[in-house]
Coordinates of C-alpha atoms and ligand atoms in Angstrom, one line a residue:
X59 CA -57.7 -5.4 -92.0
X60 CA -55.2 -6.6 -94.2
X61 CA -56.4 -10.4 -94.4
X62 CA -59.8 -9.3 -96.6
X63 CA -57.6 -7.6 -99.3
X64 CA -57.7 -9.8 -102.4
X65 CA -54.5 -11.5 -104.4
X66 CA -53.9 -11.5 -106.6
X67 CA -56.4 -10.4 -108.7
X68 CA -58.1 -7.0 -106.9
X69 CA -61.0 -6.5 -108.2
X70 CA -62.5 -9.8 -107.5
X71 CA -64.1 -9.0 -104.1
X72 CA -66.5 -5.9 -105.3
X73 CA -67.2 -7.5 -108.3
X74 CA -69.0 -11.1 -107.0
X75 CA -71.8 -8.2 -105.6
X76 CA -72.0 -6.4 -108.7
X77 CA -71.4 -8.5 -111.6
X78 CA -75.1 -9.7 -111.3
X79 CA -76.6 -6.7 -111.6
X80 CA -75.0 -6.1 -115.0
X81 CA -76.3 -3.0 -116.4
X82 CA -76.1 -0.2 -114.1
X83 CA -78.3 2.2 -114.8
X84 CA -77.4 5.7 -114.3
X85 CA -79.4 5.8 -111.3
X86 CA -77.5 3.6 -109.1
X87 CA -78.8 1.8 -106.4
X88 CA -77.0 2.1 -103.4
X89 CA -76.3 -1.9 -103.4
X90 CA -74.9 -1.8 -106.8
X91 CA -73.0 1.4 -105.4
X92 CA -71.4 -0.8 -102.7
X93 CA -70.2 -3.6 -104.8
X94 CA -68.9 -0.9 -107.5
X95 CA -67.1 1.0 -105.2
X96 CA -66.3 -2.2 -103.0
X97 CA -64.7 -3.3 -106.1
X98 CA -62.8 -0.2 -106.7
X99 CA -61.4 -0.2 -103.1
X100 CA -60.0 -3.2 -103.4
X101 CA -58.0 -2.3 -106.6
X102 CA -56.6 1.0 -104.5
X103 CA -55.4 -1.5 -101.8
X104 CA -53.7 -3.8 -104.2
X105 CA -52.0 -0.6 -105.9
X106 CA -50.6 0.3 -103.1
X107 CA -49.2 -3.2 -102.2
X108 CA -47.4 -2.9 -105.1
X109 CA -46.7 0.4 -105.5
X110 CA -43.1 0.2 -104.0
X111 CA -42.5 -2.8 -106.9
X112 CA -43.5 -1.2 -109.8
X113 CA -41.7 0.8 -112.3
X114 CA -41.9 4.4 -111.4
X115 CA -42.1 4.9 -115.0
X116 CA -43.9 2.5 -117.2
X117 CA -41.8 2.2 -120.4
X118 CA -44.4 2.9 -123.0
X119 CA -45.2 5.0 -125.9
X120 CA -48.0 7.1 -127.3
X121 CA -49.0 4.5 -129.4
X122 CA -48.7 1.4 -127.1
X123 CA -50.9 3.4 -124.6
X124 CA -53.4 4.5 -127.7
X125 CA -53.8 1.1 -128.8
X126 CA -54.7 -0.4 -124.9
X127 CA -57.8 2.3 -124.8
X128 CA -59.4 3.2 -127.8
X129 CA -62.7 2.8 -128.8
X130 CA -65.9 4.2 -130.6
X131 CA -68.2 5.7 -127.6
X132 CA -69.7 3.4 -126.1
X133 CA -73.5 3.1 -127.0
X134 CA -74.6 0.9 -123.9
X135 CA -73.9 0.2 -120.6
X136 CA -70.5 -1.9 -119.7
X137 CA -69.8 -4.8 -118.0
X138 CA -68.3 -3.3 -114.5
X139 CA -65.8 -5.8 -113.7
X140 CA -64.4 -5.7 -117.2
X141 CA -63.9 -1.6 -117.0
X142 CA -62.4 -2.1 -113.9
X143 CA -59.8 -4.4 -115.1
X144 CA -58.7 -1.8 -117.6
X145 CA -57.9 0.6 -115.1
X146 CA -55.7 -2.4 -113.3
X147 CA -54.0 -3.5 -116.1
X148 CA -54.1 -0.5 -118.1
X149 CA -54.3 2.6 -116.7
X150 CA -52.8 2.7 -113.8
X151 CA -49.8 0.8 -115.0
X152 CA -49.6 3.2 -118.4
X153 CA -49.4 6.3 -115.8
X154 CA -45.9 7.2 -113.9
X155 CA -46.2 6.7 -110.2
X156 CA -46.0 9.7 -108.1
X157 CA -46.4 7.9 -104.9
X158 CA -43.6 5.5 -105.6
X159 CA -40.7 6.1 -103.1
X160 CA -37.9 6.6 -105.6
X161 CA -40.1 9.3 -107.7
X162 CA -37.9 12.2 -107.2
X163 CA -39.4 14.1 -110.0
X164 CA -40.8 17.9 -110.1
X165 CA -42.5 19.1 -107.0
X166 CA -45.1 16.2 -106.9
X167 CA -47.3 15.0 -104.1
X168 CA -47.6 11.2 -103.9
X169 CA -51.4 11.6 -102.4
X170 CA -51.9 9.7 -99.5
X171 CA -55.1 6.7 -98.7
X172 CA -56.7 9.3 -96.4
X173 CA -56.9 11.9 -99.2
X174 CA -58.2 8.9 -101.6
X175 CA -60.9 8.2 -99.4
X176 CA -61.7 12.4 -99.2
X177 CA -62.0 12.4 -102.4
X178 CA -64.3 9.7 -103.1
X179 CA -66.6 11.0 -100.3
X180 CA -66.4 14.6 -101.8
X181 CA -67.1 13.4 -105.3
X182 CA -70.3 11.4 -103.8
X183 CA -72.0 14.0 -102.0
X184 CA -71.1 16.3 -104.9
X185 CA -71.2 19.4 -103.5
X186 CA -70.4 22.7 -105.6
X187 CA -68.7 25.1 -102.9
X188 CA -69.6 28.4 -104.3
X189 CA -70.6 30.1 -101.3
X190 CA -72.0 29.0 -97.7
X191 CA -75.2 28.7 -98.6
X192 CA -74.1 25.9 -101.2
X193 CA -73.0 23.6 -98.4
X194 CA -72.8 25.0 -95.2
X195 CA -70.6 22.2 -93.5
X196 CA -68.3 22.3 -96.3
X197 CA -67.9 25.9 -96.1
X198 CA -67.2 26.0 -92.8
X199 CA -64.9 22.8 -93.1
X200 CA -63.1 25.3 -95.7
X201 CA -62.3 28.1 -93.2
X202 CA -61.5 25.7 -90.4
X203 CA -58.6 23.9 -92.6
X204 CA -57.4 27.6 -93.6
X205 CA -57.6 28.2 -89.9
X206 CA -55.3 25.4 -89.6
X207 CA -52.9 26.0 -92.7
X208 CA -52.7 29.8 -91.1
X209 CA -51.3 28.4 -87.8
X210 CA -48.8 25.8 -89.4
X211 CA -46.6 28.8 -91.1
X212 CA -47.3 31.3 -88.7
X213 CA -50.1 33.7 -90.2
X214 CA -52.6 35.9 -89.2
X215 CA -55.5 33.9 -88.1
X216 CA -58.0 36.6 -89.1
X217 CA -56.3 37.3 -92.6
X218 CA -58.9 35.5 -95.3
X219 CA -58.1 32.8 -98.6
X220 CA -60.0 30.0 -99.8
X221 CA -58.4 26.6 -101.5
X222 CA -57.8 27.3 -105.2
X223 CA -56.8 24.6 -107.6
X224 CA -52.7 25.1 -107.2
X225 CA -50.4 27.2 -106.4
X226 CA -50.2 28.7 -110.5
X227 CA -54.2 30.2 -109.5
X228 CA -52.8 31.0 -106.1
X229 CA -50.2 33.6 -107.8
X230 CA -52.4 34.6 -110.0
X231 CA -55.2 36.0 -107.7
X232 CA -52.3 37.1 -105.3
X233 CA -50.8 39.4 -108.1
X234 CA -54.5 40.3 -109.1
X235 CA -55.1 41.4 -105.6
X236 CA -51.8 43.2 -105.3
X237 CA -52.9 45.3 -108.4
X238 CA -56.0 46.5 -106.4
X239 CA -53.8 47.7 -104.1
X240 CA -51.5 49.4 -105.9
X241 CA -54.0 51.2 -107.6
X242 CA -56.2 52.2 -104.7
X243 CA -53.4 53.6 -103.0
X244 CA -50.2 54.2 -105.0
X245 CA -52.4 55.4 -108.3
X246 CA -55.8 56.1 -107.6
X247 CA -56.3 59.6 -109.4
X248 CA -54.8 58.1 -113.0
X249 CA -57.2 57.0 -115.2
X250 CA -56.2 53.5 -116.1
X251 CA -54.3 54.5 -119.5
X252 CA -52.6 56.8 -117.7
X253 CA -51.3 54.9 -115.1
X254 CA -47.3 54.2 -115.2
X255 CA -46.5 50.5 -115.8
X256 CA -46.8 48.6 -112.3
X257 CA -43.5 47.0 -112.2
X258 CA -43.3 43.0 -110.2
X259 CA -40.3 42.3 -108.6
X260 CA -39.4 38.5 -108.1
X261 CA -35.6 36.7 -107.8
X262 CA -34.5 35.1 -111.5
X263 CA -35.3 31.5 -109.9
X264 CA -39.1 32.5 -109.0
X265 CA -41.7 30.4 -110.7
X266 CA -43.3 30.9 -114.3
X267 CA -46.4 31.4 -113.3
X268 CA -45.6 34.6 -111.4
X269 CA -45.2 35.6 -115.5
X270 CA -48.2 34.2 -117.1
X271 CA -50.0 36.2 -113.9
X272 CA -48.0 39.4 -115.6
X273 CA -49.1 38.3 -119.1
X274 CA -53.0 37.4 -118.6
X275 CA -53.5 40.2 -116.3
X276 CA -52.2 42.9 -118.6
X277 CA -48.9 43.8 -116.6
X278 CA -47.0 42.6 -119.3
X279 CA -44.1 40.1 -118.8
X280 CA -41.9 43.6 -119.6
X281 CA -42.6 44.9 -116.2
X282 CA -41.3 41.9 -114.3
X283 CA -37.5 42.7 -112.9
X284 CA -35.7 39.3 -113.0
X285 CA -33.5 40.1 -109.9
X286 CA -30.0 38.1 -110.0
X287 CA -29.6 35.8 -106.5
X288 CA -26.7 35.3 -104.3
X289 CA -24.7 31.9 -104.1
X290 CA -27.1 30.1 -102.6
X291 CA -29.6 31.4 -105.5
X292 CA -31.6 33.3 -102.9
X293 CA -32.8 37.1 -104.5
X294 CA -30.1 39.5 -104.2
X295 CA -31.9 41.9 -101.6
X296 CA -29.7 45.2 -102.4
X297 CA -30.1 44.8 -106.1
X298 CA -33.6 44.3 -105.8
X299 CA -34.0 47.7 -103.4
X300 CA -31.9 49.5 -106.4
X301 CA -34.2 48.0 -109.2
X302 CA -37.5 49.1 -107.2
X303 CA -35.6 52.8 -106.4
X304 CA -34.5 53.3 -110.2
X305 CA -38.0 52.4 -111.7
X306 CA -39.7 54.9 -109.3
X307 CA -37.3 57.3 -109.6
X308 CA -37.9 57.0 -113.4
X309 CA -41.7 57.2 -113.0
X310 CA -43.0 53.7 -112.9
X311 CA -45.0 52.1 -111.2
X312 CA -43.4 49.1 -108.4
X313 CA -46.1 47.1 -107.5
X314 CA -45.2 43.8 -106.0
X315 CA -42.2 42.4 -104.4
X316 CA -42.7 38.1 -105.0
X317 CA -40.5 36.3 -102.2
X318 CA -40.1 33.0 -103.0
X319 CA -40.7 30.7 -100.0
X320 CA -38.7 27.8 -101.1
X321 CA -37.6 28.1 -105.4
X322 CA -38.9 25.1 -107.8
X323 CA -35.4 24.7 -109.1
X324 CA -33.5 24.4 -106.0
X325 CA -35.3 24.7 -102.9
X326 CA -33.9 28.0 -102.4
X327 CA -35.8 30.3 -99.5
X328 CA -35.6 34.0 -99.9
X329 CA -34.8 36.2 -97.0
X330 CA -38.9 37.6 -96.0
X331 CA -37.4 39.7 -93.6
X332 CA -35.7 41.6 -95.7
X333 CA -38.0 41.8 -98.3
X334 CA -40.6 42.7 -96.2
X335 CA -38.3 45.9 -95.1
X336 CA -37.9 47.0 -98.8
X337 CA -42.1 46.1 -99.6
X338 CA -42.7 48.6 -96.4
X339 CA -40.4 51.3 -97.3
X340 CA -41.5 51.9 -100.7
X341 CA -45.1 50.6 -100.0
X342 CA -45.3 47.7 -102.2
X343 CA -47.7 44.3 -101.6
X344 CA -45.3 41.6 -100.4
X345 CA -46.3 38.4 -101.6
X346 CA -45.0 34.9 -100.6
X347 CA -44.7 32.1 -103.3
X348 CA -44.7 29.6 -100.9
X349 CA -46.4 26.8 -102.9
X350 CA -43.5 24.2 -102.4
X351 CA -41.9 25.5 -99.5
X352 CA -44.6 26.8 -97.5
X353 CA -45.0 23.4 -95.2
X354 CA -41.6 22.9 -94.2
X355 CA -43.0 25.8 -91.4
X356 CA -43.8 22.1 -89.8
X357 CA -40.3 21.2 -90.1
X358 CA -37.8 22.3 -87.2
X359 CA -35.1 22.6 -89.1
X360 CA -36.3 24.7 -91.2
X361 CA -39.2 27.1 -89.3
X362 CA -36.3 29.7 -88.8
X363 CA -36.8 30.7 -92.7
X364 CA -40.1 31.7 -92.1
X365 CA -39.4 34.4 -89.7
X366 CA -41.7 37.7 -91.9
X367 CA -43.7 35.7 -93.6
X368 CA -46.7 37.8 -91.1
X369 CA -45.7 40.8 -93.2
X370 CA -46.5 39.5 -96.4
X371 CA -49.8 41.0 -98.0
X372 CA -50.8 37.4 -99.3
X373 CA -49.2 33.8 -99.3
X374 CA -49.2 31.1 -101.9
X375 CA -49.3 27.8 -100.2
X376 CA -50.1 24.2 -102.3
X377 CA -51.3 21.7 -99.8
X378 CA -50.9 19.3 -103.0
X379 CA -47.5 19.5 -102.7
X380 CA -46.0 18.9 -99.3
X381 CA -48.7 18.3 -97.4
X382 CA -49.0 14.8 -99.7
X383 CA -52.8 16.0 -100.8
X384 CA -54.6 14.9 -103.9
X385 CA -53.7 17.3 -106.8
X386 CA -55.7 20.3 -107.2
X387 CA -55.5 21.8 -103.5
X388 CA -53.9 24.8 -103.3
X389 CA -54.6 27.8 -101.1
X390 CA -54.3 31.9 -101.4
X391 CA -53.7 33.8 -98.0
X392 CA -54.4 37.4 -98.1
X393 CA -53.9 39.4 -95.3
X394 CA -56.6 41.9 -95.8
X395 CA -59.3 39.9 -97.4
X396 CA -61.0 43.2 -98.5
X397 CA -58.7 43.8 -101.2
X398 CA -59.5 40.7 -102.8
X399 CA -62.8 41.3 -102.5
X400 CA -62.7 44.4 -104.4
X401 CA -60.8 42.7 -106.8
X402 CA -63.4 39.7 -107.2
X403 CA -66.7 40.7 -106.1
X404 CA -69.6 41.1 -108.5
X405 CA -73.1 42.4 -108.0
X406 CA -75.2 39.8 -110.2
X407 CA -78.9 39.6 -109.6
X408 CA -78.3 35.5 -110.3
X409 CA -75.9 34.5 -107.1
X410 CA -76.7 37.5 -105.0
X411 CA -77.6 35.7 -101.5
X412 CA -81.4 36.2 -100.6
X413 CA -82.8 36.5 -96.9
X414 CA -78.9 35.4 -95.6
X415 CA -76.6 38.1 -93.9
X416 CA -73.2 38.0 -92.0
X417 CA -71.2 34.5 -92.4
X418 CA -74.2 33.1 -93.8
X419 CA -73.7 35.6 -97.1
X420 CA -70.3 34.2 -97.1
X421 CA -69.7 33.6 -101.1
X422 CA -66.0 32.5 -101.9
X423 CA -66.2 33.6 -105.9
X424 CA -65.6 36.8 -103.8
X425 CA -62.1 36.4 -102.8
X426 CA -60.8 34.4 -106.2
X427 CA -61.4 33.8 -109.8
X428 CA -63.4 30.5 -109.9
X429 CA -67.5 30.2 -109.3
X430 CA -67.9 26.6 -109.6
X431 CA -65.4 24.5 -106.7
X432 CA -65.0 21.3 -105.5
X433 CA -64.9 20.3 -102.0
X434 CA -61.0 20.8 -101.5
X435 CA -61.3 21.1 -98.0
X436 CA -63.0 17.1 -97.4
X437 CA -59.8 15.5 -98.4
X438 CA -57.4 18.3 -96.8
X439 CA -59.4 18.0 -93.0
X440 CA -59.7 14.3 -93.2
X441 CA -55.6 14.1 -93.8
X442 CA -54.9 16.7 -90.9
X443 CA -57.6 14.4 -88.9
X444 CA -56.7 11.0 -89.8
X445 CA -52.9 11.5 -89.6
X446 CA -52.5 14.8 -87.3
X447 CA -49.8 17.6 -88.1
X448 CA -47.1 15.7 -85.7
X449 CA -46.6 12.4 -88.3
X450 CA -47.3 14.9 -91.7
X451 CA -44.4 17.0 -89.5
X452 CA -42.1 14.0 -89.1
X453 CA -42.6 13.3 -92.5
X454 CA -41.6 16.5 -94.0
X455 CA -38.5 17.1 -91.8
X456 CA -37.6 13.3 -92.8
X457 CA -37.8 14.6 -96.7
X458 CA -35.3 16.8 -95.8
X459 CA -32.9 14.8 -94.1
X460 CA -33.2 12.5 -96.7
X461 CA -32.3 15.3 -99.2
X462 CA -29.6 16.6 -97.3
X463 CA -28.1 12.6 -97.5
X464 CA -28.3 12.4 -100.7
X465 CA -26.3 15.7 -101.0
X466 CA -23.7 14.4 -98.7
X467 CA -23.4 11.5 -100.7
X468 CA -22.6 13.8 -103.8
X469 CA -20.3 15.5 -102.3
X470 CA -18.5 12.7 -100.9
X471 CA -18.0 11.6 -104.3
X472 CA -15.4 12.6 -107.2
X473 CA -17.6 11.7 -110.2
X474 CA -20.6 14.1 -109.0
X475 CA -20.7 17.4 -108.6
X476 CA -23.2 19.0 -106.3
X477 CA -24.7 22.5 -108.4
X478 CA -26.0 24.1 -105.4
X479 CA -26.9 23.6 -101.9
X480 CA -29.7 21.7 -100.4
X481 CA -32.5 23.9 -100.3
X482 CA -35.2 22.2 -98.4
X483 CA -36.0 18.5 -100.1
X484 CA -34.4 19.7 -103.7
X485 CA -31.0 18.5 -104.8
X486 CA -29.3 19.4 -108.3
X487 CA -26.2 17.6 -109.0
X488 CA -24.4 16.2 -112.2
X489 CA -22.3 13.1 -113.4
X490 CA -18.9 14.7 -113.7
X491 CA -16.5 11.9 -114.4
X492 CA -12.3 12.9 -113.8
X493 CA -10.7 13.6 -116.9
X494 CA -14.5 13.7 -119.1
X495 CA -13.5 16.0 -122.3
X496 CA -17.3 16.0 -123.4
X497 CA -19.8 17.6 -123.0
X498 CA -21.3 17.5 -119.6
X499 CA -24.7 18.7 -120.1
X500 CA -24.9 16.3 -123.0
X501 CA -23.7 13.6 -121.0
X502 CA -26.5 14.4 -118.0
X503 CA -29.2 14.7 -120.4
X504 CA -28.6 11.1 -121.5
X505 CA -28.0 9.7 -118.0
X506 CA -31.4 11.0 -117.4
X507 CA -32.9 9.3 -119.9
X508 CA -31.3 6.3 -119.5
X509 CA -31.8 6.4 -115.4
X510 CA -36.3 7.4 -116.1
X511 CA -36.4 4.4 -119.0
X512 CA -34.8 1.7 -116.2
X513 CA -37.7 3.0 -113.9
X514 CA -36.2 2.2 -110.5
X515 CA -36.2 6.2 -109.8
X516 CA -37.0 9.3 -111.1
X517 CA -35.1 12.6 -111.6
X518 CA -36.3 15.2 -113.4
X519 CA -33.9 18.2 -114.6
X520 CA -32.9 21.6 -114.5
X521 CA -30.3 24.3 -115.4
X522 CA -28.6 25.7 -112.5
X523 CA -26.2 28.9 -113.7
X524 CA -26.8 27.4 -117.1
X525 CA -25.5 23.9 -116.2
X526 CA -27.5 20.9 -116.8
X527 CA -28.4 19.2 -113.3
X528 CA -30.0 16.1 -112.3
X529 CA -33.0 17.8 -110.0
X530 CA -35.0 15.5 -107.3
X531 CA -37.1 16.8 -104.7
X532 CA -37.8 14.5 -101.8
X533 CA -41.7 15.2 -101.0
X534 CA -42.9 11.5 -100.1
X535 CA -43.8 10.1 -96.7
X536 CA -42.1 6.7 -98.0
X537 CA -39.1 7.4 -99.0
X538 CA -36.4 6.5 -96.6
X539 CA -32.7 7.1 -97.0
X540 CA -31.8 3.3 -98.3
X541 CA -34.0 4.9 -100.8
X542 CA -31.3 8.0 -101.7
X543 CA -28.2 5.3 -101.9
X544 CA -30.3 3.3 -104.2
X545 CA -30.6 6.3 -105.9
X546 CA -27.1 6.9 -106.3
X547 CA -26.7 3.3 -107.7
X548 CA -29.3 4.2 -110.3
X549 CA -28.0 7.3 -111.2
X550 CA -23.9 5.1 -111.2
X551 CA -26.0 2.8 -113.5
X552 CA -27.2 5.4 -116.1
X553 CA -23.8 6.7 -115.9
X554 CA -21.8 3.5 -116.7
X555 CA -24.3 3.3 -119.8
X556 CA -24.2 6.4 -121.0
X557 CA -20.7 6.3 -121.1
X558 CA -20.3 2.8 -123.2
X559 CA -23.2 4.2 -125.8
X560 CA -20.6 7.2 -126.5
X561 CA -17.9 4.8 -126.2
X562 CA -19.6 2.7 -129.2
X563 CA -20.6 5.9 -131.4
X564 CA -17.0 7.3 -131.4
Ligands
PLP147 C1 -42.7 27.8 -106.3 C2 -43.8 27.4 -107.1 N1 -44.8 28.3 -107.3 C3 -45.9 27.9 -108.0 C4 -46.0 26.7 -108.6 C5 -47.2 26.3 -109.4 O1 -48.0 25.4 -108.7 P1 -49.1 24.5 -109.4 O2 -48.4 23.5 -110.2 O3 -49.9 23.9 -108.2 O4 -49.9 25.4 -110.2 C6 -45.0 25.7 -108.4 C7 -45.1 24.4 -109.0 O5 -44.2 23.6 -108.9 C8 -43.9 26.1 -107.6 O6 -42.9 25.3 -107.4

């Protein structure tokens, strides 16, 4: 396979079959479709032959990137070969490179070939996956995949979802759903302006998009309760019980507990058991934000956590995370579908399914906010096909070894100070140098800088009990743990330069 990928230059292969066809017209044929795409293949491969070599951040500006792409519209058609050269030279090496092994950044998939390729098919055949009717196969493709994501964490394999576009949509039509609920059952005879606020519930580390949920569906970001966590920055379960207790006993409304399966800032994994005793008690929907956490079910060391997430009402899970698939596949679990359908459903006269009944009625703008989908689930199966859960398993319990290294490396050292413990494939840590008189979250800030300019890894920050940390989350099937002690070099690097600069300016 490898001997008929081009060097240096990639997109000289596609291009000998395409360049002589110049002007493509916008109906293709399917010969100058091969040498186009053939063409674009063989950039891909040489990407990722270089990927490891390349700056994980390119070290550009606004300007620099303006000045490489613009251009009035174009009025005819292009020469292929010389579009395709931009996006070599240009655009892929002006963007920063998730998929590099040192990117440590955010919560941030690094895509894999097999969800490349899924992609590309998806996009071809076009397919707009409304309802069943729209494309039967990919329908059914859907609910076989959320079939699958249901077994991987444990879930009830008749409770009902579809793929959304992340895990911010996910918590949205989970809260949305949750509101249903609460009003069919805790609230039903109040008219709507009479109802008491419905009050969320959610651990001060839970994810910001649990608020804009609040905010754009009416809620209010007043009537979440911000609960205070425990050492390890997991909710503090007895405060929360009080908080839900107080504002019914005051004559509000709770609504929703939020467990977070696995915290953007630290990794950290709420106690669902627990949470799933106070939701049951006091009647409340329990839903899991499991977007980054949710696949590290496939990891043994960490399945344990996951013990109650069967309780919950409805899961967040972002396959676009750590399941390494293309950006823009995340997933919504709800255990009784109905209540999303009676938060979603319309009658309109204009999508209403004619002469089909049962699974064949099957319409997915049912169960969540969007009408017009991609085909989510083609890249998604052909990852879980091409690779099977057992590697994308290894993988994920090898982001978290990897993780737990580089925390052991911390530790093990006098100038760093770990800021709180290794939850999952997230570490926060600082530069804290003996003796240092300055400030510290000063100092960090500009190590970070420094260490994403030099563009041999990536870290991205936080604030952990209001110190500044270095943040990286391990969520790449290539990183190894040479990787991590490079790392710490990089970061010693940053350190040593930061250090002189404030040396010079004093
Ligand atoms: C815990 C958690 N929930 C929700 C989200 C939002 O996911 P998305 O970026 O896919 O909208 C994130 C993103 O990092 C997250 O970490």
């Amino acid at each position: 396979m490898e001997a008929n990928i081009p060097e240096p230059d990639a997109v000289n292969m596609g291009t000998a079959l395409y360049d002589r066809a110049m002007n493509l017209s916008l109906a293709t044929t399917p010969e100058e479709f091969h040498g186009l795409a053939l063409a674009a293949i063989d950039l891909i491969a040489h990407y990722y032959r270089n990927l490891s070599d390349m700056p994980v951040m390119p070290a550009t500006t606004a300007v620099e990137v303006r000045q490489s792409l613009y251009e009035a519209l174009p009025e005819e058609a292009g020469i292929p070969s010389e579009i395709l050269k931009t996006v070599q030279d240009v655009i892929y090496p002006l963007c920063r490179h998730n998929g590099h092994p040192r990117f440590f950044g955010y919560i941030s998939s690094p895509g894999s070939a097999a969800t490349a390729v899924g992609e590309l098919l998806a996009a071809a055949l076009n397919a707009n996956v409304t309802s069943w009717r729209s494309a039967p196969a990919a329908a059914e493709l859907e609910h076989l995949v959320l079939d699958w994501l249901k077994g991987m964490i444990g879930y009830d394999l008749e409770s009902g979802g579809l793929l959304v576009s992340g895990g911010s949509m996910a918590n949205f039509a989970a809260l949305a759903t949750a509101r249903t609920y609460v009003e069919e059952t805790l609230a039903p005879k109040l008219s709507p302006d009479k109802r008491p606020a419905l009050r969320i519930y959610v651990s001060e580390e839970g994810h910001f998009s649990i608020k804009k949920a609040a905010h754009l569906l009416g809620i209010g970001t007043a009537n979440i309760q911000w609960i205070p966590t425990d050492a390890a920055l997991r909710v503090n379960v007895v405060e929360m019980e009080r908080r839900v207790k107080a504002d019914r006993e005051a004559g509000l409304t709770p609504m929703c507990i939020v467990a977070n399966g696995g915290t953007t800032s630290t990794g950290a994994f709420d106690p669902i058991q627990e949470l799933a005793d106070i939701a049951e008690r006091y009647g409340l929907w329990l839903h899991v934000d499991a977007a980054y956490g949710g696949f590290a079910a496939l990891a043994p060391s960490a399945k344990h956590m996951f013990s109650g997430i069967e309780r919950a009402a409805s899961v967040s899970l972002d396959p676009h995370k750590w399941l390494y698939a293309s950006v823009g596949c995340g997933c919504v679990l709800y255990r009784d579908a109905q209540v999303a359908a009676r938060t979603f459903a319309e009658e309109i006269d204009y999508t209403r399914p004619i002469g089909l009944r049962g699974d064949e009625a099957f319409a997915f703008w049912e169960f969540g906010p969007e009408l017009s989908r991609p085909f989510r689930a083609l890249p998604l199966w052909l990852q879980l096909k091409l690779y099977g859960a057992r590697s994308l398993s290894a993988a994920i319990e090898n982001n978290i070894t990897c993780a737990r290294y580089f925390g052991q490396l911390v530790e093990d050292s006098a100038d760093l100070e770990l800021l709180a413990p290794v939850g999952l494939s997230v570490f926060c840590f600082r530069f804290r140098p003996v003796d240092y008189r300055g400030d510290l979250d000063a100092l960090n800030e500009r190590i970070l800088i420094i260490l994403q300019r030099a563009g041999s890894s990536y870290l991205s920050n936080t604030r952990v009990r209001c110190k500044f940390g270095l943040r990286g989350c391990v969520l790449n099937y290539r990183t190894t743990t040479q990787d991590m002690e490079r790392l710490l070099d990089d970061v010693r690097d940053a350190a040593r330069a930061a250090l002189e600069a404030e040396s010079y300016s004093e």
